[in-house]
Structures are given as C-alpha cells and as structure tokens.
Amino acid sequence: MSEKQDTAPAAPGSPAGSAPAASPDASGQPAVKPVIAAAAAKRANASVMGMIIALVVSIAAFLPIVLMNPSPKSDGYRPDINVSSIAHNATDVAGFTPVTADTGDTFRANYARWESGAGSGVPTWEVGYLTPKESFIGLVQTRQANPTWLLQQTKNAPVTGTRNAGGRDWELRDTGKGEKSMVLSDRGTTVILSGSATLDEFTTLAAAVVKSLESNPPAVAPSGTAAPTPGATVSPSASPSP
C-alpha cells in the first residue's frame, strides 16, 4: 500500500518544486517591494547635488572676506589717547596745567581724563600708563590734596623710604603686596604714581613727570588753602589707627 505524500501546489506559471516569488504577509497577500522610478531617483540626486553646489558657492563667497580680516594680535586693542590735547582742554577748569609725561613710545596711555571730584571732594587730573613690561601705573594730580585722600589713593600703604627721580626726592609707599606708590608735592600740586610696575619703570615715568612740572607755571592754591612746599608731602607717613 503506497503512502500518499501531501505536496503544496506549485504556483501558476512556475516550475514545480521552485520557491514562491514572495512570502505572503499576515493578510495572506504577497509582500510588495517598493520600487523608485528612474525619473524620481534622478530628481532626488539632482536635489542633493544642488545643495552641495550651493554650499560650495557660499563658502567660496565668504572665504575672501575671512582672509582679508585677520585675527587681532595678542597685544589687544591699543587706544590712541592724545594726552596733551586732553590736558590742554582741562587746564582752565583744573586751575593748573596738568602734567603730560613725555616718555616717547615706551609708555602708552590708555586713558586721560579730568575728574571733578564729586565723590571725594578732590578734583583730579588722571592718566593711566601701560609700561614697556606690560604693567600699569596710574597718575593722579591735584592741587587740593589732603591726608585722608592721599591715604585712599595709596591704599593706606606706609612710607617705606624715598626715591630720587628727575632730581626730586619722591616719597615711596609700598603695600607689600606688589602695589606701590610714589608721591611728590611740588609747584602747587601733588602728583601720585601708583601701580604694580617695577621701581625702574616708576622712576622713568616720575622723571618725565618732573620735567613736565618744571615746564609749566606753578599752580595757584585754592583760596583758603596753603600750597604745598617743594618736596613736601601732605599726608602722615603711616595709616591712622582705627
């Protein structure tokens, strides 16, 4: 007695025993393989190429602008401050000729201004200098100095000695933390140099200040006050006790 073998009927149009063209999905229908028409594929490729070309054109357009504007140098922006011109404009309101230290190109001014003294009660001529070693020295000049104001300007630093500059003995004050000051009262005004520069740089600037002082007429002290005598200071040599 022969055994019957169940065999699945071959798909129409296909040889018996060959695999079906596609497996049926859950619904029993054959899976459909998506096919992109040649024209659609061509349009997609054209869009991608267009984007790439546009990007290249944009880079080519901006590249010359970037190349023509080099990065700033490491020394940063250097303002062009005309100290002499600003000092001339401040002369009438100051009541004296503000000093304009001539140090050539070694010291660079980064500000110059007249302060009315609305907060401190002491109007001042102020100039900031960058030294050749990239330190800072601030110059303050007034004809209305007083002991309290001077202690504030020198950060309560005690007097540690004197230093000759420009043929004058300047009072030297040192905080012990890198900040120091040189003070000179002469020709009716008091000049204070303060900063973290070296003493050699202080001396160079102080000598230029003395030369400027000597080239200007003496200041007239405000009414009711006495003008400082040459070489004298107007403050105690140490901070007052609390």
mmCIF file of C-alpha atoms in Angstrom:
data_model
loop_
_atom_site.group_PDB
_atom_site.id
_atom_site.type_symbol
_atom_site.label_atom_id
_atom_site.label_comp_id
_atom_site.label_asym_id
_atom_site.label_seq_id
_atom_site.Cartn_x
_atom_site.Cartn_y
_atom_site.Cartn_z
ATOM 1 C CA MET A 1 0.000 0.000 0.000
ATOM 2 C CA SER A 2 1.599 3.205 -1.069
ATOM 3 C CA GLU A 3 1.839 6.203 1.199
ATOM 4 C CA LYS A 4 0.366 9.429 -0.017
ATOM 5 C CA GLN A 5 2.566 12.499 0.177
ATOM 6 C CA ASP A 6 0.943 15.865 0.570
ATOM 7 C CA THR A 7 2.571 18.422 -1.633
ATOM 8 C CA ALA A 8 1.732 22.084 -1.986
ATOM 9 C CA PRO A 9 0.563 23.011 -5.411
ATOM 10 C CA ALA A 10 3.110 24.896 -7.434
ATOM 11 C CA ALA A 11 2.449 28.494 -8.137
ATOM 12 C CA PRO A 12 0.935 29.080 -11.506
ATOM 13 C CA GLY A 13 3.497 29.709 -14.148
ATOM 14 C CA SER A 14 6.397 28.377 -12.075
ATOM 15 C CA PRO A 15 8.084 25.043 -12.203
ATOM 16 C CA ALA A 16 7.096 22.503 -9.675
ATOM 17 C CA GLY A 17 9.331 22.477 -6.578
ATOM 18 C CA SER A 18 10.608 26.075 -7.000
ATOM 19 C CA ALA A 19 10.295 28.635 -4.151
ATOM 20 C CA PRO A 20 7.490 31.164 -4.343
ATOM 21 C CA ALA A 21 8.391 34.654 -5.589
ATOM 22 C CA ALA A 22 7.424 36.364 -2.351
ATOM 23 C CA SER A 23 6.276 35.267 1.079
ATOM 24 C CA PRO A 24 2.749 36.191 1.920
ATOM 25 C CA ASP A 25 2.224 38.735 4.675
ATOM 26 C CA ALA A 26 -0.182 38.416 7.588
ATOM 27 C CA SER A 27 -3.156 39.117 5.368
ATOM 28 C CA GLY A 28 -2.172 36.351 3.044
ATOM 29 C CA GLN A 29 -1.168 38.766 0.262
ATOM 30 C CA PRO A 30 2.347 38.725 -1.193
ATOM 31 C CA ALA A 31 4.719 41.484 0.135
ATOM 32 C CA VAL A 32 5.270 44.342 -2.258
ATOM 33 C CA LYS A 33 8.873 45.505 -2.778
ATOM 34 C CA PRO A 34 8.966 49.322 -3.204
ATOM 35 C CA VAL A 35 10.474 50.450 -6.429
ATOM 36 C CA ILE A 36 11.582 54.118 -7.117
ATOM 37 C CA ALA A 37 11.028 55.176 -10.605
ATOM 38 C CA ALA A 38 14.125 56.220 -12.515
ATOM 39 C CA ALA A 39 12.824 59.756 -13.008
ATOM 40 C CA ALA A 40 12.154 60.200 -9.254
ATOM 41 C CA ALA A 41 15.614 58.871 -8.350
ATOM 42 C CA LYS A 42 17.155 61.290 -10.828
ATOM 43 C CA ARG A 43 15.267 64.213 -9.296
ATOM 44 C CA ALA A 44 16.403 63.203 -5.759
ATOM 45 C CA ASN A 45 20.019 63.006 -6.824
ATOM 46 C CA ALA A 46 19.711 66.377 -8.534
ATOM 47 C CA SER A 47 18.388 67.975 -5.310
ATOM 48 C CA VAL A 48 21.332 66.630 -3.279
ATOM 49 C CA MET A 49 23.845 67.834 -5.850
ATOM 50 C CA GLY A 50 22.177 71.241 -5.870
ATOM 51 C CA MET A 51 22.557 71.552 -2.100
ATOM 52 C CA ILE A 52 26.229 70.594 -2.284
ATOM 53 C CA ILE A 53 26.888 73.103 -5.057
ATOM 54 C CA ALA A 54 25.096 75.867 -3.129
ATOM 55 C CA LEU A 55 27.192 75.123 -0.016
ATOM 56 C CA VAL A 56 30.423 75.261 -2.000
ATOM 57 C CA VAL A 57 29.398 78.555 -3.602
ATOM 58 C CA SER A 58 28.554 80.070 -0.181
ATOM 59 C CA ILE A 59 31.924 79.053 1.270
ATOM 60 C CA ALA A 60 33.724 80.446 -1.774
ATOM 61 C CA ALA A 61 31.877 83.755 -1.373
ATOM 62 C CA PHE A 62 32.712 84.252 2.323
ATOM 63 C CA LEU A 63 36.268 82.876 2.298
ATOM 64 C CA PRO A 64 37.863 86.050 0.815
ATOM 65 C CA ILE A 65 36.144 88.176 3.492
ATOM 66 C CA VAL A 66 37.555 85.999 6.266
ATOM 67 C CA LEU A 67 41.035 86.043 4.750
ATOM 68 C CA MET A 68 41.015 89.833 4.393
ATOM 69 C CA ASN A 69 40.182 90.273 8.103
ATOM 70 C CA PRO A 70 42.993 88.592 10.045
ATOM 71 C CA SER A 71 42.635 87.754 13.712
ATOM 72 C CA PRO A 72 43.713 90.505 16.147
ATOM 73 C CA LYS A 73 47.214 90.346 17.552
ATOM 74 C CA SER A 74 47.803 89.040 21.045
ATOM 75 C CA ASP A 75 48.608 92.506 22.426
ATOM 76 C CA GLY A 76 44.966 93.509 22.014
ATOM 77 C CA TYR A 77 43.442 96.858 21.183
ATOM 78 C CA ARG A 78 45.572 99.943 21.770
ATOM 79 C CA PRO A 79 43.545 103.137 22.105
ATOM 80 C CA ASP A 80 45.005 106.291 20.600
ATOM 81 C CA ILE A 81 44.935 108.721 23.549
ATOM 82 C CA ASN A 82 46.191 112.253 22.930
ATOM 83 C CA VAL A 83 47.171 113.155 26.492
ATOM 84 C CA SER A 84 48.486 116.621 25.596
ATOM 85 C CA SER A 85 45.259 117.625 23.859
ATOM 86 C CA ILE A 86 43.067 116.398 26.724
ATOM 87 C CA ALA A 87 45.327 118.121 29.270
ATOM 88 C CA HIS A 88 45.088 121.396 27.350
ATOM 89 C CA ASN A 89 41.287 121.208 27.407
ATOM 90 C CA ALA A 90 41.331 120.563 31.175
ATOM 91 C CA THR A 91 43.695 123.427 32.066
ATOM 92 C CA ASP A 92 41.056 126.118 32.620
ATOM 93 C CA VAL A 93 38.823 124.041 34.875
ATOM 94 C CA ALA A 94 41.779 122.486 36.722
ATOM 95 C CA GLY A 95 43.367 125.770 37.770
ATOM 96 C CA PHE A 96 46.798 124.387 36.816
ATOM 97 C CA THR A 97 48.491 122.881 33.776
ATOM 98 C CA PRO A 98 48.120 119.078 34.025
ATOM 99 C CA VAL A 99 51.342 117.129 33.601
ATOM 100 C CA THR A 100 51.882 115.316 30.320
ATOM 101 C CA ALA A 101 54.784 112.935 30.787
ATOM 102 C CA ASP A 102 56.786 112.579 27.578
ATOM 103 C CA THR A 103 58.235 109.064 27.540
ATOM 104 C CA GLY A 104 58.398 108.621 23.777
ATOM 105 C CA ASP A 105 56.932 105.317 22.670
ATOM 106 C CA THR A 106 57.939 103.381 25.783
ATOM 107 C CA PHE A 107 54.851 104.132 27.897
ATOM 108 C CA ARG A 108 51.372 104.039 26.315
ATOM 109 C CA ALA A 109 48.426 105.962 27.743
ATOM 110 C CA ASN A 110 45.148 104.030 27.852
ATOM 111 C CA TYR A 111 43.083 106.853 29.361
ATOM 112 C CA ALA A 112 43.372 110.544 30.247
ATOM 113 C CA ARG A 113 40.602 112.498 31.962
ATOM 114 C CA TRP A 114 39.656 115.271 34.335
ATOM 115 C CA GLU A 115 37.619 114.136 37.341
ATOM 116 C CA SER A 116 35.507 116.768 39.077
ATOM 117 C CA GLY A 117 35.824 115.068 42.481
ATOM 118 C CA ALA A 118 32.097 114.880 43.079
ATOM 119 C CA GLY A 119 32.554 111.823 45.302
ATOM 120 C CA SER A 120 35.862 112.504 47.023
ATOM 121 C CA GLY A 121 35.744 116.309 47.119
ATOM 122 C CA VAL A 122 39.174 116.410 45.444
ATOM 123 C CA PRO A 123 39.195 117.219 41.702
ATOM 124 C CA THR A 124 41.978 115.388 39.901
ATOM 125 C CA TRP A 125 43.829 115.007 36.609
ATOM 126 C CA GLU A 126 44.235 111.284 35.857
ATOM 127 C CA VAL A 127 46.248 109.352 33.267
ATOM 128 C CA GLY A 128 46.752 105.586 33.010
ATOM 129 C CA TYR A 129 50.014 104.255 31.550
ATOM 130 C CA LEU A 130 50.948 100.807 30.269
ATOM 131 C CA THR A 131 54.644 100.235 30.851
ATOM 132 C CA PRO A 132 57.152 98.585 28.480
ATOM 133 C CA LYS A 133 56.837 95.413 30.589
ATOM 134 C CA GLU A 134 53.037 95.454 30.236
ATOM 135 C CA SER A 135 52.423 96.586 33.817
ATOM 136 C CA PHE A 136 50.286 99.571 34.833
ATOM 137 C CA ILE A 137 50.982 102.907 36.522
ATOM 138 C CA GLY A 138 48.212 105.362 37.265
ATOM 139 C CA LEU A 139 48.978 109.076 37.569
ATOM 140 C CA VAL A 140 46.830 111.372 39.715
ATOM 141 C CA GLN A 141 47.468 115.111 40.120
ATOM 142 C CA THR A 142 45.591 117.663 42.199
ATOM 143 C CA ARG A 143 46.064 120.987 43.932
ATOM 144 C CA GLN A 144 43.615 120.097 46.730
ATOM 145 C CA ALA A 145 45.276 117.066 48.320
ATOM 146 C CA ASN A 146 44.585 116.215 51.946
ATOM 147 C CA PRO A 147 45.879 113.429 54.227
ATOM 148 C CA THR A 148 42.721 111.306 54.057
ATOM 149 C CA TRP A 149 42.502 111.496 50.297
ATOM 150 C CA LEU A 150 46.174 110.629 49.864
ATOM 151 C CA LEU A 151 45.861 107.563 52.089
ATOM 152 C CA GLN A 152 42.947 106.416 49.956
ATOM 153 C CA GLN A 153 44.932 106.925 46.747
ATOM 154 C CA THR A 154 47.907 104.929 48.061
ATOM 155 C CA LYS A 155 45.733 102.171 49.587
ATOM 156 C CA ASN A 156 46.874 103.033 53.120
ATOM 157 C CA ALA A 157 50.408 101.922 52.268
ATOM 158 C CA PRO A 158 53.072 103.049 54.766
ATOM 159 C CA VAL A 159 56.021 105.179 53.743
ATOM 160 C CA THR A 160 59.000 102.886 53.143
ATOM 161 C CA GLY A 161 61.560 105.478 52.031
ATOM 162 C CA THR A 162 62.300 107.940 49.249
ATOM 163 C CA ARG A 163 63.411 107.550 45.655
ATOM 164 C CA ASN A 164 65.099 110.171 43.516
ATOM 165 C CA ALA A 165 63.633 110.734 40.080
ATOM 166 C CA GLY A 166 64.103 113.747 37.849
ATOM 167 C CA GLY A 167 66.250 115.389 40.502
ATOM 168 C CA ARG A 168 63.469 115.289 43.116
ATOM 169 C CA ASP A 169 63.011 113.041 46.120
ATOM 170 C CA TRP A 170 59.704 111.225 45.833
ATOM 171 C CA GLU A 171 58.056 109.627 48.840
ATOM 172 C CA LEU A 172 57.891 105.864 48.329
ATOM 173 C CA ARG A 173 54.972 103.855 49.724
ATOM 174 C CA ASP A 174 54.604 100.077 49.446
ATOM 175 C CA THR A 175 51.665 97.852 50.372
ATOM 176 C CA GLY A 176 53.893 94.766 50.477
ATOM 177 C CA LYS A 177 51.560 93.024 48.013
ATOM 178 C CA GLY A 178 53.051 94.271 44.748
ATOM 179 C CA GLU A 179 51.237 97.618 44.725
ATOM 180 C CA LYS A 180 53.393 100.678 45.362
ATOM 181 C CA SER A 181 53.168 104.454 45.053
ATOM 182 C CA MET A 182 55.495 107.415 44.588
ATOM 183 C CA VAL A 183 54.303 110.790 45.867
ATOM 184 C CA LEU A 184 55.611 114.272 45.095
ATOM 185 C CA SER A 185 54.192 117.649 46.166
ATOM 186 C CA ASP A 186 55.758 120.453 44.165
ATOM 187 C CA ARG A 187 54.879 123.703 42.382
ATOM 188 C CA GLY A 188 51.421 123.865 43.927
ATOM 189 C CA THR A 189 50.208 120.350 43.101
ATOM 190 C CA THR A 190 50.560 116.825 44.430
ATOM 191 C CA VAL A 191 51.325 114.004 41.992
ATOM 192 C CA ILE A 192 50.828 110.331 42.849
ATOM 193 C CA LEU A 193 52.055 107.428 40.734
ATOM 194 C CA SER A 194 50.537 104.080 41.731
ATOM 195 C CA GLY A 195 50.631 100.566 40.295
ATOM 196 C CA SER A 196 52.330 97.202 40.148
ATOM 197 C CA ALA A 197 55.219 98.114 37.823
ATOM 198 C CA THR A 198 58.881 97.792 38.755
ATOM 199 C CA LEU A 199 60.654 100.617 40.566
ATOM 200 C CA ASP A 200 62.790 101.260 37.491
ATOM 201 C CA GLU A 201 59.649 101.889 35.446
ATOM 202 C CA PHE A 202 58.260 104.106 38.203
ATOM 203 C CA THR A 203 61.496 106.118 38.176
ATOM 204 C CA THR A 204 61.415 106.572 34.388
ATOM 205 C CA LEU A 205 57.860 107.855 34.428
ATOM 206 C CA ALA A 206 58.480 110.015 37.520
ATOM 207 C CA ALA A 207 61.427 111.715 35.813
ATOM 208 C CA ALA A 208 59.210 112.560 32.826
ATOM 209 C CA VAL A 209 56.575 113.943 35.219
ATOM 210 C CA VAL A 210 59.136 116.227 36.897
ATOM 211 C CA LYS A 211 60.241 117.532 33.506
ATOM 212 C CA SER A 212 56.626 118.346 32.640
ATOM 213 C CA LEU A 213 56.074 120.025 36.021
ATOM 214 C CA GLU A 214 59.117 122.245 35.546
ATOM 215 C CA SER A 215 57.985 123.304 32.082
ATOM 216 C CA ASN A 216 54.605 124.512 33.366
ATOM 217 C CA PRO A 217 53.808 127.537 35.546
ATOM 218 C CA PRO A 218 53.209 126.786 39.238
ATOM 219 C CA ALA A 219 49.640 126.141 40.253
ATOM 220 C CA VAL A 220 47.801 128.673 42.364
ATOM 221 C CA ALA A 221 46.405 127.102 45.516
ATOM 222 C CA PRO A 222 42.632 127.416 46.013
ATOM 223 C CA SER A 223 41.598 130.239 48.289
ATOM 224 C CA GLY A 224 41.749 129.312 51.940
ATOM 225 C CA THR A 225 44.396 126.605 51.495
ATOM 226 C CA ALA A 226 48.163 126.657 51.554
ATOM 227 C CA ALA A 227 50.152 125.450 48.573
ATOM 228 C CA PRO A 228 52.471 122.504 49.318
ATOM 229 C CA THR A 229 56.110 123.451 49.575
ATOM 230 C CA PRO A 230 58.581 121.850 47.136
ATOM 231 C CA GLY A 231 59.347 118.256 48.043
ATOM 232 C CA ALA A 232 56.875 118.181 50.937
ATOM 233 C CA THR A 233 54.140 115.624 51.398
ATOM 234 C CA VAL A 234 50.655 116.296 52.662
ATOM 235 C CA SER A 235 49.943 113.075 54.476
ATOM 236 C CA PRO A 236 51.137 111.170 57.543
ATOM 237 C CA SER A 237 53.771 108.502 56.971
ATOM 238 C CA ALA A 238 51.536 105.649 58.109
ATOM 239 C CA SER A 239 47.894 104.766 58.229
ATOM 240 C CA PRO A 240 45.958 106.259 61.134
ATOM 241 C CA SER A 241 44.985 103.899 63.920
ATOM 242 C CA PRO A 242 41.394 102.737 63.787
#
